[in-house]
Amino acid sequence: MAKFIGQLDLRSVRGTMCWQLLAPFGFQNVEQTISVPVGFETDLASVPQFAWAVFPKSGIYREAAVIHDWLYCHHQEGMSRKLADEIFLAGMRELNVSKWKRYTMWAAVRLAGKRYWHKEGNNDRHC
């Protein structure tokens, strides 16, 4: 069983396409708890502009996108890119994102996410 921890509370970062987390937020599944601290900056869903009509950056999946951005920037012990993408998929399932939409978004990060996977796993911001 998976669940989000806390309410997603964000503030737009002036002059950017980024959002800053104003309250602790997280995601818990059977195996682990992921905690995202106040101050983390995210671009929400990293969707190319041509697809915003179908996949808006701040869609129903935005909570899952924040967790995914955090995982791409700050690798917890044993975290692989594949596992981070699976957690994104699980988060979207928990948010009741339609099956076709969540699998399309998951496939997109599997195909195009490699260049955003920060090997050092120690970035203070995603955007």
PDB file of C-alpha atoms in Angstrom:
ATOM      1  CA  MET A   1       0.000   0.000   0.000  1.00  0.00           C
ATOM      2  CA  ALA A   2       1.359   3.414  -0.969  1.00  0.00           C
ATOM      3  CA  LYS A   3       0.411   6.864   0.277  1.00  0.00           C
ATOM      4  CA  PHE A   4       1.507  10.466   0.138  1.00  0.00           C
ATOM      5  CA  ILE A   5       2.586  12.101   3.383  1.00  0.00           C
ATOM      6  CA  GLY A   6       1.473  15.673   3.977  1.00  0.00           C
ATOM      7  CA  GLN A   7      -0.206  18.158   1.676  1.00  0.00           C
ATOM      8  CA  LEU A   8       1.649  19.501  -1.331  1.00  0.00           C
ATOM      9  CA  ASP A   9       2.207  23.201  -0.618  1.00  0.00           C
ATOM     10  CA  LEU A  10       4.067  25.094  -3.346  1.00  0.00           C
ATOM     11  CA  ARG A  11       4.987  28.666  -4.241  1.00  0.00           C
ATOM     12  CA  SER A  12       5.906  29.831  -7.724  1.00  0.00           C
ATOM     13  CA  VAL A  13       9.529  30.972  -8.016  1.00  0.00           C
ATOM     14  CA  ARG A  14       9.351  34.399  -9.632  1.00  0.00           C
ATOM     15  CA  GLY A  15      10.744  34.603 -13.139  1.00  0.00           C
ATOM     16  CA  THR A  16      11.039  30.833 -13.603  1.00  0.00           C
ATOM     17  CA  MET A  17       8.945  27.787 -14.440  1.00  0.00           C
ATOM     18  CA  CYS A  18       9.812  26.398 -11.005  1.00  0.00           C
ATOM     19  CA  TRP A  19       7.910  25.849  -7.781  1.00  0.00           C
ATOM     20  CA  GLN A  20       9.344  25.754  -4.257  1.00  0.00           C
ATOM     21  CA  LEU A  21       8.084  23.358  -1.601  1.00  0.00           C
ATOM     22  CA  LEU A  22       6.767  25.242   1.460  1.00  0.00           C
ATOM     23  CA  ALA A  23       5.980  22.276   3.742  1.00  0.00           C
ATOM     24  CA  PRO A  24       7.503  18.821   4.216  1.00  0.00           C
ATOM     25  CA  PHE A  25       6.086  16.307   1.770  1.00  0.00           C
ATOM     26  CA  GLY A  26       6.670  12.636   1.105  1.00  0.00           C
ATOM     27  CA  PHE A  27       5.626   9.272  -0.206  1.00  0.00           C
ATOM     28  CA  GLN A  28       5.574   5.947   1.587  1.00  0.00           C
ATOM     29  CA  ASN A  29       5.297   2.473   0.154  1.00  0.00           C
ATOM     30  CA  VAL A  30       5.896  -0.958   1.645  1.00  0.00           C
ATOM     31  CA  GLU A  31       9.668  -0.713   1.189  1.00  0.00           C
ATOM     32  CA  GLN A  32      10.556   2.882   1.987  1.00  0.00           C
ATOM     33  CA  THR A  33       9.627   6.398   2.951  1.00  0.00           C
ATOM     34  CA  ILE A  34      10.725   9.277   0.738  1.00  0.00           C
ATOM     35  CA  SER A  35      10.860  12.677   2.420  1.00  0.00           C
ATOM     36  CA  VAL A  36      11.163  15.906   0.435  1.00  0.00           C
ATOM     37  CA  PRO A  37      12.235  18.899   2.550  1.00  0.00           C
ATOM     38  CA  VAL A  38      10.966  22.449   2.542  1.00  0.00           C
ATOM     39  CA  GLY A  39      12.802  24.546  -0.035  1.00  0.00           C
ATOM     40  CA  PHE A  40      13.170  21.896  -2.731  1.00  0.00           C
ATOM     41  CA  GLU A  41      12.503  23.352  -6.185  1.00  0.00           C
ATOM     42  CA  THR A  42      10.664  21.415  -8.859  1.00  0.00           C
ATOM     43  CA  ASP A  43       9.335  22.092 -12.337  1.00  0.00           C
ATOM     44  CA  LEU A  44       6.463  19.677 -11.583  1.00  0.00           C
ATOM     45  CA  ALA A  45       5.935  17.369 -14.563  1.00  0.00           C
ATOM     46  CA  SER A  46       8.751  17.843 -17.063  1.00  0.00           C
ATOM     47  CA  VAL A  47       6.468  17.824 -20.076  1.00  0.00           C
ATOM     48  CA  PRO A  48       7.474  19.447 -23.377  1.00  0.00           C
ATOM     49  CA  GLN A  49       5.318  22.471 -24.198  1.00  0.00           C
ATOM     50  CA  PHE A  50       3.764  20.851 -27.289  1.00  0.00           C
ATOM     51  CA  ALA A  51       2.119  18.243 -25.009  1.00  0.00           C
ATOM     52  CA  TRP A  52       0.741  20.597 -22.326  1.00  0.00           C
ATOM     53  CA  ALA A  53      -2.830  20.406 -23.682  1.00  0.00           C
ATOM     54  CA  VAL A  54      -2.969  16.685 -22.806  1.00  0.00           C
ATOM     55  CA  PHE A  55      -0.337  16.545 -20.050  1.00  0.00           C
ATOM     56  CA  PRO A  56      -0.266  19.893 -18.201  1.00  0.00           C
ATOM     57  CA  LYS A  57       2.790  20.458 -15.992  1.00  0.00           C
ATOM     58  CA  SER A  58       0.512  20.816 -12.965  1.00  0.00           C
ATOM     59  CA  GLY A  59      -1.904  17.977 -13.677  1.00  0.00           C
ATOM     60  CA  ILE A  60      -3.487  15.457 -11.326  1.00  0.00           C
ATOM     61  CA  TYR A  61      -0.077  13.746 -11.145  1.00  0.00           C
ATOM     62  CA  ARG A  62       1.807  16.736  -9.704  1.00  0.00           C
ATOM     63  CA  GLU A  63       2.392  15.129  -6.285  1.00  0.00           C
ATOM     64  CA  ALA A  64       4.010  12.132  -7.993  1.00  0.00           C
ATOM     65  CA  ALA A  65       6.067  14.491 -10.179  1.00  0.00           C
ATOM     66  CA  VAL A  66       7.516  16.266  -7.108  1.00  0.00           C
ATOM     67  CA  ILE A  67       8.578  12.936  -5.575  1.00  0.00           C
ATOM     68  CA  HIS A  68      10.055  11.858  -8.925  1.00  0.00           C
ATOM     69  CA  ASP A  69      12.023  15.118  -9.288  1.00  0.00           C
ATOM     70  CA  TRP A  70      13.381  14.688  -5.760  1.00  0.00           C
ATOM     71  CA  LEU A  71      14.469  11.120  -6.488  1.00  0.00           C
ATOM     72  CA  TYR A  72      16.233  12.191  -9.677  1.00  0.00           C
ATOM     73  CA  CYS A  73      18.202  14.812  -7.732  1.00  0.00           C
ATOM     74  CA  HIS A  74      18.798  13.103  -4.389  1.00  0.00           C
ATOM     75  CA  HIS A  75      19.348   9.384  -4.605  1.00  0.00           C
ATOM     76  CA  GLN A  76      18.568   7.472  -1.490  1.00  0.00           C
ATOM     77  CA  GLU A  77      20.673   4.392  -0.776  1.00  0.00           C
ATOM     78  CA  GLY A  78      19.889   1.708  -3.307  1.00  0.00           C
ATOM     79  CA  MET A  79      17.886   4.072  -5.524  1.00  0.00           C
ATOM     80  CA  SER A  80      18.178   3.382  -9.227  1.00  0.00           C
ATOM     81  CA  ARG A  81      16.646   5.376 -12.038  1.00  0.00           C
ATOM     82  CA  LYS A  82      14.376   2.432 -12.825  1.00  0.00           C
ATOM     83  CA  LEU A  83      13.126   2.320  -9.216  1.00  0.00           C
ATOM     84  CA  ALA A  84      12.573   6.100  -9.187  1.00  0.00           C
ATOM     85  CA  ASP A  85      10.451   5.744 -12.327  1.00  0.00           C
ATOM     86  CA  GLU A  86       8.495   2.855 -10.769  1.00  0.00           C
ATOM     87  CA  ILE A  87       7.794   5.022  -7.710  1.00  0.00           C
ATOM     88  CA  PHE A  88       6.514   7.735 -10.072  1.00  0.00           C
ATOM     89  CA  LEU A  89       4.170   5.160 -11.615  1.00  0.00           C
ATOM     90  CA  ALA A  90       2.998   3.976  -8.179  1.00  0.00           C
ATOM     91  CA  GLY A  91       2.373   7.569  -7.091  1.00  0.00           C
ATOM     92  CA  MET A  92       0.259   8.231 -10.164  1.00  0.00           C
ATOM     93  CA  ARG A  93      -1.696   5.048  -9.460  1.00  0.00           C
ATOM     94  CA  GLU A  94      -2.323   6.252  -5.902  1.00  0.00           C
ATOM     95  CA  LEU A  95      -3.599   9.564  -7.320  1.00  0.00           C
ATOM     96  CA  ASN A  96      -6.019   7.710  -9.610  1.00  0.00           C
ATOM     97  CA  VAL A  97      -4.394   9.001 -12.778  1.00  0.00           C
ATOM     98  CA  SER A  98      -6.001   7.165 -15.681  1.00  0.00           C
ATOM     99  CA  LYS A  99      -4.130   4.056 -16.765  1.00  0.00           C
ATOM    100  CA  TRP A 100      -3.346   5.312 -20.283  1.00  0.00           C
ATOM    101  CA  LYS A 101      -2.031   8.635 -18.939  1.00  0.00           C
ATOM    102  CA  ARG A 102       0.134   7.184 -16.176  1.00  0.00           C
ATOM    103  CA  TYR A 103       1.688   4.574 -18.462  1.00  0.00           C
ATOM    104  CA  THR A 104       2.320   7.184 -21.158  1.00  0.00           C
ATOM    105  CA  MET A 105       4.085   9.425 -18.640  1.00  0.00           C
ATOM    106  CA  TRP A 106       6.012   6.493 -17.166  1.00  0.00           C
ATOM    107  CA  ALA A 107       7.134   5.408 -20.659  1.00  0.00           C
ATOM    108  CA  ALA A 108       8.247   8.964 -21.413  1.00  0.00           C
ATOM    109  CA  VAL A 109      10.496   9.135 -18.340  1.00  0.00           C
ATOM    110  CA  ARG A 110      11.879   5.673 -19.091  1.00  0.00           C
ATOM    111  CA  LEU A 111      12.754   6.753 -22.635  1.00  0.00           C
ATOM    112  CA  ALA A 112      13.918  10.329 -22.066  1.00  0.00           C
ATOM    113  CA  GLY A 113      14.814  10.574 -18.382  1.00  0.00           C
ATOM    114  CA  LYS A 114      18.378   9.290 -18.543  1.00  0.00           C
ATOM    115  CA  ARG A 115      19.853  12.689 -19.340  1.00  0.00           C
ATOM    116  CA  TYR A 116      18.192  14.122 -16.211  1.00  0.00           C
ATOM    117  CA  TRP A 117      19.382  11.391 -13.864  1.00  0.00           C
ATOM    118  CA  HIS A 118      21.992  13.164 -11.773  1.00  0.00           C
ATOM    119  CA  LYS A 119      24.713  10.624 -11.120  1.00  0.00           C
ATOM    120  CA  GLU A 120      26.063  12.518  -8.142  1.00  0.00           C
ATOM    121  CA  GLY A 121      22.627  12.506  -6.534  1.00  0.00           C
ATOM    122  CA  ASN A 122      23.275  15.718  -4.651  1.00  0.00           C
ATOM    123  CA  ASN A 123      21.452  18.657  -6.228  1.00  0.00           C
ATOM    124  CA  ASP A 124      19.491  21.170  -4.176  1.00  0.00           C
ATOM    125  CA  ARG A 125      17.048  21.911  -6.970  1.00  0.00           C
ATOM    126  CA  HIS A 126      15.546  20.205  -9.959  1.00  0.00           C
ATOM    127  CA  CYS A 127      14.896  23.186 -12.214  1.00  0.00           C
TER     128      CYS A 127
END
